[in-house]
Amino acid sequence: MSRADNRPPYARIAGHYRDLIESGALVAGTLLPSIKNLSEEWSVSTATVEKALRVLKEERLVAGIHGIGTEVLGTQVSLSSGAERHDRSSRTQSSWGVGEKSSGHTAGVVPAPVDVAEVMGITPGADVIRRSRVYRDAHGLVSHSTSWIPARFAVDIPDLARSERLKGGISLDLIARVTGRHAVRRVDEETARIATTHDLELLELEADTVAAILVLTARFLDSNGELLEYGVDLGAPGRTRRTTSEVLR
């Protein structure tokens, strides 16, 4: 069962239309329903609808046309972080964004690379579960995503080390259900770098390609501060990151 969407109503409305626009389901030039119709459809006040549309306008996804309505400006080629995929899975039991699919699911228990071992606090070469997949949408490859998970979880949850898409949610959902250990804190980092030869291979690009990419990492910790998963997402060239939040006064 998916968890309730606890976002404010205006954020749910904005998120719904953001997903439709970014997936290509709503193309440039499309008019959104009127404020009155949206208010009735979502059972909210017109002020709430106006706030949702204001968010979309600030993100340059739509524009208001005097006397006509709200027009879709076009798609933004966006990149979800591991934390956002975790939030999405909590609500929908799927890490996919609207219009996305994943493929190339591989998994297994492997020796931990030096950089991963340092983050996870284990000895380089020690066993660790590695899960990877590629996300795609209508624009092409979105990102290559890798989850590094402590090897001990493979004992109670053997599916984590099998090369197939997990059923019933993402790895953190399975860990929580089987062990009772929930991710209560996460540490997100975003960096940019010129793609390495290995990055290019994972992103299915030619070996002589010169491109800047975004690298998004997320560490998920339980209530005792112990690492449950370390996620690394490599964004395809041209992908952007955008976040929207309230400004506290």
mmCIF file of N, CA, C and O in Angstrom, residues 103-182:
data_model
loop_
_atom_site.group_PDB
_atom_site.id
_atom_site.type_symbol
_atom_site.label_atom_id
_atom_site.label_comp_id
_atom_site.label_asym_id
_atom_site.label_seq_id
_atom_site.Cartn_x
_atom_site.Cartn_y
_atom_site.Cartn_z
ATOM 1 N N SER A 103 15.630 0.137 -17.093
ATOM 2 C CA SER A 103 16.066 -1.071 -17.788
ATOM 3 C C SER A 103 17.484 -1.408 -17.359
ATOM 4 O O SER A 103 18.117 -0.655 -16.616
ATOM 5 N N GLY A 104 17.980 -2.544 -17.844
ATOM 6 C CA GLY A 104 19.351 -2.935 -17.541
ATOM 7 C C GLY A 104 19.601 -3.184 -16.072
ATOM 8 O O GLY A 104 20.682 -2.883 -15.554
ATOM 9 N N HIS A 105 18.611 -3.753 -15.373
ATOM 10 C CA HIS A 105 18.769 -3.999 -13.938
ATOM 11 C C HIS A 105 19.801 -5.109 -13.709
ATOM 12 O O HIS A 105 19.649 -6.221 -14.204
ATOM 13 N N THR A 106 20.845 -4.780 -12.974
ATOM 14 C CA THR A 106 21.847 -5.774 -12.606
ATOM 15 C C THR A 106 22.094 -5.684 -11.106
ATOM 16 O O THR A 106 21.917 -4.631 -10.494
ATOM 17 N N ALA A 107 22.478 -6.793 -10.522
ATOM 18 C CA ALA A 107 22.746 -6.805 -9.081
ATOM 19 C C ALA A 107 23.661 -7.962 -8.747
ATOM 20 O O ALA A 107 23.811 -8.914 -9.508
ATOM 21 N N GLY A 108 24.305 -7.852 -7.584
ATOM 22 C CA GLY A 108 25.173 -8.910 -7.117
ATOM 23 C C GLY A 108 25.987 -8.445 -5.929
ATOM 24 O O GLY A 108 25.996 -7.256 -5.591
ATOM 25 N N VAL A 109 26.630 -9.367 -5.284
ATOM 26 C CA VAL A 109 27.551 -9.042 -4.190
ATOM 27 C C VAL A 109 28.939 -8.931 -4.796
ATOM 28 O O VAL A 109 29.443 -9.876 -5.408
ATOM 29 N N VAL A 110 29.554 -7.749 -4.638
ATOM 30 C CA VAL A 110 30.836 -7.463 -5.284
ATOM 31 C C VAL A 110 31.807 -6.873 -4.268
ATOM 32 O O VAL A 110 31.406 -6.438 -3.185
ATOM 33 N N PRO A 111 33.098 -6.829 -4.605
ATOM 34 C CA PRO A 111 34.075 -6.161 -3.730
ATOM 35 C C PRO A 111 33.841 -4.644 -3.759
ATOM 36 O O PRO A 111 33.657 -4.062 -4.836
ATOM 37 N N ALA A 112 33.856 -4.014 -2.625
ATOM 38 C CA ALA A 112 33.594 -2.578 -2.548
ATOM 39 C C ALA A 112 34.754 -1.764 -3.117
ATOM 40 O O ALA A 112 35.896 -1.939 -2.677
ATOM 41 N N PRO A 113 34.488 -0.871 -4.091
ATOM 42 C CA PRO A 113 35.538 0.036 -4.571
ATOM 43 C C PRO A 113 36.004 0.946 -3.432
ATOM 44 O O PRO A 113 35.280 1.140 -2.442
ATOM 45 N N VAL A 114 37.182 1.512 -3.579
ATOM 46 C CA VAL A 114 37.762 2.331 -2.510
ATOM 47 C C VAL A 114 36.850 3.486 -2.121
ATOM 48 O O VAL A 114 36.613 3.736 -0.932
ATOM 49 N N ASP A 115 36.312 4.225 -3.120
ATOM 50 C CA ASP A 115 35.495 5.395 -2.795
ATOM 51 C C ASP A 115 34.192 5.000 -2.103
ATOM 52 O O ASP A 115 33.728 5.669 -1.174
ATOM 53 N N VAL A 116 33.606 3.887 -2.527
ATOM 54 C CA VAL A 116 32.371 3.415 -1.907
ATOM 55 C C VAL A 116 32.647 2.903 -0.493
ATOM 56 O O VAL A 116 31.892 3.182 0.444
ATOM 57 N N ALA A 117 33.745 2.175 -0.317
ATOM 58 C CA ALA A 117 34.107 1.648 0.999
ATOM 59 C C ALA A 117 34.304 2.786 1.998
ATOM 60 O O ALA A 117 33.898 2.682 3.168
ATOM 61 N N GLU A 118 34.899 3.884 1.533
ATOM 62 C CA GLU A 118 35.131 5.028 2.424
ATOM 63 C C GLU A 118 33.816 5.606 2.912
ATOM 64 O O GLU A 118 33.654 5.912 4.103
ATOM 65 N N VAL A 119 32.850 5.752 2.014
ATOM 66 C CA VAL A 119 31.550 6.300 2.393
ATOM 67 C C VAL A 119 30.815 5.353 3.340
ATOM 68 O O VAL A 119 30.193 5.773 4.316
ATOM 69 N N MET A 120 30.903 4.049 3.063
ATOM 70 C CA MET A 120 30.144 3.069 3.830
ATOM 71 C C MET A 120 30.845 2.635 5.109
ATOM 72 O O MET A 120 30.270 1.912 5.927
ATOM 73 N N GLY A 121 32.091 3.076 5.285
ATOM 74 C CA GLY A 121 32.814 2.726 6.500
ATOM 75 C C GLY A 121 33.220 1.276 6.574
ATOM 76 O O GLY A 121 33.220 0.673 7.657
ATOM 77 N N ILE A 122 33.567 0.696 5.417
ATOM 78 C CA ILE A 122 34.002 -0.691 5.374
ATOM 79 C C ILE A 122 35.377 -0.772 4.716
ATOM 80 O O ILE A 122 35.875 0.208 4.163
ATOM 81 N N THR A 123 35.988 -1.928 4.767
ATOM 82 C CA THR A 123 37.307 -2.124 4.176
ATOM 83 C C THR A 123 37.193 -2.244 2.654
ATOM 84 O O THR A 123 36.310 -2.960 2.166
ATOM 85 N N PRO A 124 38.038 -1.540 1.897
ATOM 86 C CA PRO A 124 38.016 -1.704 0.438
ATOM 87 C C PRO A 124 38.146 -3.172 0.064
ATOM 88 O O PRO A 124 38.973 -3.905 0.621
ATOM 89 N N GLY A 125 37.300 -3.621 -0.848
ATOM 90 C CA GLY A 125 37.310 -5.014 -1.255
ATOM 91 C C GLY A 125 36.361 -5.896 -0.462
ATOM 92 O O GLY A 125 36.128 -7.046 -0.832
ATOM 93 N N ALA A 126 35.815 -5.356 0.644
ATOM 94 C CA ALA A 126 34.843 -6.125 1.420
ATOM 95 C C ALA A 126 33.556 -6.281 0.604
ATOM 96 O O ALA A 126 33.265 -5.496 -0.297
ATOM 97 N N ASP A 127 32.772 -7.300 0.927
ATOM 98 C CA ASP A 127 31.541 -7.548 0.187
ATOM 99 C C ASP A 127 30.538 -6.406 0.356
ATOM 100 O O ASP A 127 30.367 -5.845 1.455
ATOM 101 N N VAL A 128 29.863 -6.073 -0.733
ATOM 102 C CA VAL A 128 28.807 -5.075 -0.717
ATOM 103 C C VAL A 128 27.832 -5.424 -1.841
ATOM 104 O O VAL A 128 28.224 -5.989 -2.867
ATOM 105 N N ILE A 129 26.560 -5.137 -1.631
ATOM 106 C CA ILE A 129 25.565 -5.350 -2.686
ATOM 107 C C ILE A 129 25.595 -4.151 -3.625
ATOM 108 O O ILE A 129 25.556 -3.001 -3.183
ATOM 109 N N ARG A 130 25.684 -4.442 -4.906
ATOM 110 C CA ARG A 130 25.626 -3.380 -5.911
ATOM 111 C C ARG A 130 24.418 -3.631 -6.807
ATOM 112 O O ARG A 130 24.285 -4.683 -7.417
ATOM 113 N N ARG A 131 23.515 -2.646 -6.855
ATOM 114 C CA ARG A 131 22.369 -2.700 -7.753
ATOM 115 C C ARG A 131 22.460 -1.518 -8.713
ATOM 116 O O ARG A 131 22.736 -0.395 -8.286
ATOM 117 N N SER A 132 22.218 -1.743 -9.995
ATOM 118 C CA SER A 132 22.271 -0.642 -10.952
ATOM 119 C C SER A 132 21.156 -0.770 -11.965
ATOM 120 O O SER A 132 20.623 -1.863 -12.197
ATOM 121 N N ARG A 133 20.783 0.375 -12.524
ATOM 122 C CA ARG A 133 19.768 0.410 -13.558
ATOM 123 C C ARG A 133 19.895 1.718 -14.325
ATOM 124 O O ARG A 133 20.560 2.655 -13.868
ATOM 125 N N VAL A 134 19.262 1.788 -15.478
ATOM 126 C CA VAL A 134 19.260 2.999 -16.294
ATOM 127 C C VAL A 134 17.825 3.507 -16.390
ATOM 128 O O VAL A 134 16.895 2.716 -16.613
ATOM 129 N N TYR A 135 17.644 4.812 -16.195
ATOM 130 C CA TYR A 135 16.330 5.428 -16.346
ATOM 131 C C TYR A 135 16.257 6.146 -17.689
ATOM 132 O O TYR A 135 17.215 6.814 -18.098
ATOM 133 N N ARG A 136 15.122 5.997 -18.359
ATOM 134 C CA ARG A 136 14.900 6.666 -19.645
ATOM 135 C C ARG A 136 13.526 7.334 -19.639
ATOM 136 O O ARG A 136 12.613 6.882 -18.935
ATOM 137 N N ASP A 137 13.401 8.387 -20.450
ATOM 138 C CA ASP A 137 12.100 8.998 -20.672
ATOM 139 C C ASP A 137 11.973 9.323 -22.155
ATOM 140 O O ASP A 137 12.767 8.842 -22.971
ATOM 141 N N ALA A 138 11.000 10.142 -22.502
ATOM 142 C CA ALA A 138 10.766 10.444 -23.911
ATOM 143 C C ALA A 138 11.936 11.159 -24.561
ATOM 144 O O ALA A 138 12.074 11.161 -25.791
ATOM 145 N N HIS A 139 12.802 11.791 -23.765
ATOM 146 C CA HIS A 139 13.956 12.521 -24.296
ATOM 147 C C HIS A 139 15.190 11.634 -24.434
ATOM 148 O O HIS A 139 16.206 12.069 -24.968
ATOM 149 N N GLY A 140 15.112 10.411 -23.927
ATOM 150 C CA GLY A 140 16.266 9.525 -23.994
ATOM 151 C C GLY A 140 16.725 9.096 -22.616
ATOM 152 O O GLY A 140 15.938 9.031 -21.664
ATOM 153 N N LEU A 141 18.011 8.811 -22.490
ATOM 154 C CA LEU A 141 18.561 8.341 -21.224
ATOM 155 C C LEU A 141 18.581 9.477 -20.201
ATOM 156 O O LEU A 141 19.084 10.554 -20.482
ATOM 157 N N VAL A 142 18.011 9.211 -19.041
ATOM 158 C CA VAL A 142 17.956 10.206 -17.965
ATOM 159 C C VAL A 142 19.198 10.112 -17.092
ATOM 160 O O VAL A 142 19.905 11.094 -16.874
ATOM 161 N N SER A 143 19.451 8.902 -16.595
ATOM 162 C CA SER A 143 20.572 8.725 -15.675
ATOM 163 C C SER A 143 20.921 7.259 -15.527
ATOM 164 O O SER A 143 20.103 6.371 -15.820
ATOM 165 N N HIS A 144 22.146 7.033 -15.073
ATOM 166 C CA HIS A 144 22.553 5.699 -14.631
ATOM 167 C C HIS A 144 22.588 5.746 -13.110
ATOM 168 O O HIS A 144 23.212 6.625 -12.515
ATOM 169 N N SER A 145 21.890 4.815 -12.488
ATOM 170 C CA SER A 145 21.728 4.848 -11.038
ATOM 171 C C SER A 145 22.301 3.585 -10.400
ATOM 172 O O SER A 145 22.039 2.472 -10.860
ATOM 173 N N THR A 146 23.103 3.762 -9.350
ATOM 174 C CA THR A 146 23.691 2.638 -8.624
ATOM 175 C C THR A 146 23.358 2.750 -7.139
ATOM 176 O O THR A 146 23.481 3.830 -6.550
ATOM 177 N N SER A 147 22.929 1.645 -6.564
ATOM 178 C CA SER A 147 22.675 1.578 -5.128
ATOM 179 C C SER A 147 23.700 0.635 -4.504
ATOM 180 O O SER A 147 23.856 -0.504 -4.953
ATOM 181 N N TRP A 148 24.397 1.122 -3.487
ATOM 182 C CA TRP A 148 25.353 0.308 -2.746
ATOM 183 C C TRP A 148 24.742 0.017 -1.374
ATOM 184 O O TRP A 148 24.382 0.936 -0.638
ATOM 185 N N ILE A 149 24.609 -1.263 -1.047
ATOM 186 C CA ILE A 149 23.872 -1.680 0.139
ATOM 187 C C ILE A 149 24.728 -2.657 0.958
ATOM 188 O O ILE A 149 25.393 -3.528 0.373
ATOM 189 N N PRO A 150 24.752 -2.524 2.285
ATOM 190 C CA PRO A 150 25.534 -3.463 3.105
ATOM 191 C C PRO A 150 25.213 -4.912 2.756
ATOM 192 O O PRO A 150 24.041 -5.290 2.621
ATOM 193 N N ALA A 151 26.237 -5.736 2.611
ATOM 194 C CA ALA A 151 26.081 -7.120 2.148
ATOM 195 C C ALA A 151 25.217 -7.963 3.083
ATOM 196 O O ALA A 151 24.577 -8.921 2.639
ATOM 197 N N ARG A 152 25.168 -7.621 4.367
ATOM 198 C CA ARG A 152 24.419 -8.450 5.321
ATOM 199 C C ARG A 152 22.926 -8.514 4.980
ATOM 200 O O ARG A 152 22.235 -9.476 5.349
ATOM 201 N N PHE A 153 22.415 -7.513 4.270
ATOM 202 C CA PHE A 153 20.989 -7.520 3.941
ATOM 203 C C PHE A 153 20.644 -8.595 2.913
ATOM 204 O O PHE A 153 19.473 -8.952 2.759
ATOM 205 N N ALA A 154 21.637 -9.111 2.205
ATOM 206 C CA ALA A 154 21.377 -10.156 1.199
ATOM 207 C C ALA A 154 20.928 -11.452 1.849
ATOM 208 O O ALA A 154 20.278 -12.287 1.197
ATOM 209 N N VAL A 155 21.244 -11.642 3.125
ATOM 210 C CA VAL A 155 20.854 -12.869 3.828
ATOM 211 C C VAL A 155 19.345 -12.914 4.014
ATOM 212 O O VAL A 155 18.684 -13.915 3.702
ATOM 213 N N ASP A 156 18.776 -11.817 4.537
ATOM 214 C CA ASP A 156 17.337 -11.774 4.803
ATOM 215 C C ASP A 156 16.528 -11.358 3.579
ATOM 216 O O ASP A 156 15.324 -11.648 3.498
ATOM 217 N N ILE A 157 17.182 -10.659 2.632
ATOM 218 C CA ILE A 157 16.465 -10.172 1.449
ATOM 219 C C ILE A 157 17.273 -10.548 0.212
ATOM 220 O O ILE A 157 17.930 -9.703 -0.414
ATOM 221 N N PRO A 158 17.257 -11.810 -0.180
ATOM 222 C CA PRO A 158 18.071 -12.262 -1.320
ATOM 223 C C PRO A 158 17.736 -11.560 -2.633
ATOM 224 O O PRO A 158 18.587 -11.475 -3.524
ATOM 225 N N ASP A 159 16.517 -11.020 -2.750
ATOM 226 C CA ASP A 159 16.149 -10.320 -3.987
ATOM 227 C C ASP A 159 17.063 -9.125 -4.252
ATOM 228 O O ASP A 159 17.233 -8.709 -5.409
ATOM 229 N N LEU A 160 17.664 -8.564 -3.197
ATOM 230 C CA LEU A 160 18.530 -7.397 -3.375
ATOM 231 C C LEU A 160 19.743 -7.724 -4.232
ATOM 232 O O LEU A 160 20.313 -6.831 -4.874
ATOM 233 N N ALA A 161 20.155 -8.975 -4.256
ATOM 234 C CA ALA A 161 21.348 -9.373 -5.008
ATOM 235 C C ALA A 161 21.004 -10.082 -6.313
ATOM 236 O O ALA A 161 21.871 -10.691 -6.932
ATOM 237 N N ARG A 162 19.742 -9.981 -6.728
ATOM 238 C CA ARG A 162 19.315 -10.611 -7.976
ATOM 239 C C ARG A 162 19.143 -9.562 -9.071
ATOM 240 O O ARG A 162 18.602 -8.480 -8.820
ATOM 241 N N SER A 163 19.556 -9.910 -10.273
ATOM 242 C CA SER A 163 19.535 -8.956 -11.390
ATOM 243 C C SER A 163 18.151 -8.861 -12.025
ATOM 244 O O SER A 163 17.910 -9.323 -13.134
ATOM 245 N N GLU A 164 17.256 -8.257 -11.280
ATOM 246 C CA GLU A 164 15.919 -8.002 -11.803
ATOM 247 C C GLU A 164 15.308 -6.846 -11.033
ATOM 248 O O GLU A 164 15.748 -6.525 -9.921
ATOM 249 N N ARG A 165 14.324 -6.209 -11.647
ATOM 250 C CA ARG A 165 13.679 -5.076 -10.986
ATOM 251 C C ARG A 165 12.956 -5.561 -9.739
ATOM 252 O O ARG A 165 12.257 -6.577 -9.763
ATOM 253 N N LEU A 166 13.128 -4.826 -8.638
ATOM 254 C CA LEU A 166 12.487 -5.198 -7.389
ATOM 255 C C LEU A 166 10.982 -4.998 -7.477
ATOM 256 O O LEU A 166 10.507 -4.053 -8.113
ATOM 257 N N LYS A 167 10.241 -5.859 -6.839
ATOM 258 C CA LYS A 167 8.790 -5.750 -6.805
ATOM 259 C C LYS A 167 8.375 -5.243 -5.425
ATOM 260 O O LYS A 167 8.925 -5.628 -4.420
ATOM 261 N N GLY A 168 7.391 -4.357 -5.398
ATOM 262 C CA GLY A 168 6.891 -3.850 -4.129
ATOM 263 C C GLY A 168 7.638 -2.665 -3.594
ATOM 264 O O GLY A 168 7.579 -2.370 -2.404
ATOM 265 N N GLY A 169 8.330 -1.939 -4.474
ATOM 266 C CA GLY A 169 9.046 -0.744 -4.040
ATOM 267 C C GLY A 169 10.533 -0.841 -4.300
ATOM 268 O O GLY A 169 11.020 -1.784 -4.919
ATOM 269 N N ILE A 170 11.254 0.151 -3.810
ATOM 270 C CA ILE A 170 12.702 0.184 -3.985
ATOM 271 C C ILE A 170 13.370 -0.578 -2.841
ATOM 272 O O ILE A 170 12.709 -1.062 -1.926
ATOM 273 N N SER A 171 14.692 -0.668 -2.894
ATOM 274 C CA SER A 171 15.435 -1.459 -1.910
ATOM 275 C C SER A 171 15.169 -1.010 -0.478
ATOM 276 O O SER A 171 15.040 -1.841 0.431
ATOM 277 N N LEU A 172 15.084 0.290 -0.244
ATOM 278 C CA LEU A 172 14.842 0.784 1.109
ATOM 279 C C LEU A 172 13.473 0.353 1.628
ATOM 280 O O LEU A 172 13.300 0.128 2.829
ATOM 281 N N ASP A 173 12.498 0.241 0.740
ATOM 282 C CA ASP A 173 11.174 -0.242 1.150
ATOM 283 C C ASP A 173 11.262 -1.690 1.617
ATOM 284 O O ASP A 173 10.664 -2.071 2.629
ATOM 285 N N LEU A 174 12.003 -2.516 0.862
ATOM 286 C CA LEU A 174 12.140 -3.927 1.238
ATOM 287 C C LEU A 174 12.887 -4.070 2.557
ATOM 288 O O LEU A 174 12.516 -4.876 3.421
ATOM 289 N N ILE A 175 13.952 -3.280 2.717
ATOM 290 C CA ILE A 175 14.724 -3.336 3.960
ATOM 291 C C ILE A 175 13.849 -2.977 5.151
ATOM 292 O O ILE A 175 13.886 -3.625 6.208
ATOM 293 N N ALA A 176 13.021 -1.955 4.989
ATOM 294 C CA ALA A 176 12.147 -1.526 6.080
ATOM 295 C C ALA A 176 11.126 -2.603 6.428
ATOM 296 O O ALA A 176 10.876 -2.884 7.610
ATOM 297 N N ARG A 177 10.532 -3.218 5.403
ATOM 298 C CA ARG A 177 9.508 -4.229 5.662
ATOM 299 C C ARG A 177 10.076 -5.474 6.332
ATOM 300 O O ARG A 177 9.473 -6.048 7.231
ATOM 301 N N VAL A 178 11.242 -5.911 5.873
ATOM 302 C CA VAL A 178 11.798 -7.172 6.376
ATOM 303 C C VAL A 178 12.523 -6.992 7.710
ATOM 304 O O VAL A 178 12.412 -7.843 8.606
ATOM 305 N N THR A 179 13.260 -5.908 7.864
ATOM 306 C CA THR A 179 14.088 -5.731 9.066
ATOM 307 C C THR A 179 13.524 -4.743 10.066
ATOM 308 O O THR A 179 13.982 -4.690 11.210
ATOM 309 N N GLY A 180 12.559 -3.926 9.635
ATOM 310 C CA GLY A 180 12.027 -2.898 10.525
ATOM 311 C C GLY A 180 12.907 -1.668 10.625
ATOM 312 O O GLY A 180 12.608 -0.752 11.403
ATOM 313 N N ARG A 181 13.977 -1.632 9.845
ATOM 314 C CA ARG A 181 14.889 -0.488 9.885
ATOM 315 C C ARG A 181 14.530 0.485 8.763
ATOM 316 O O ARG A 181 14.605 0.158 7.580
ATOM 317 N N HIS A 182 14.127 1.673 9.157
ATOM 318 C CA HIS A 182 13.669 2.688 8.210
ATOM 319 C C HIS A 182 14.728 3.775 8.028
ATOM 320 O O HIS A 182 15.459 4.106 8.965
#
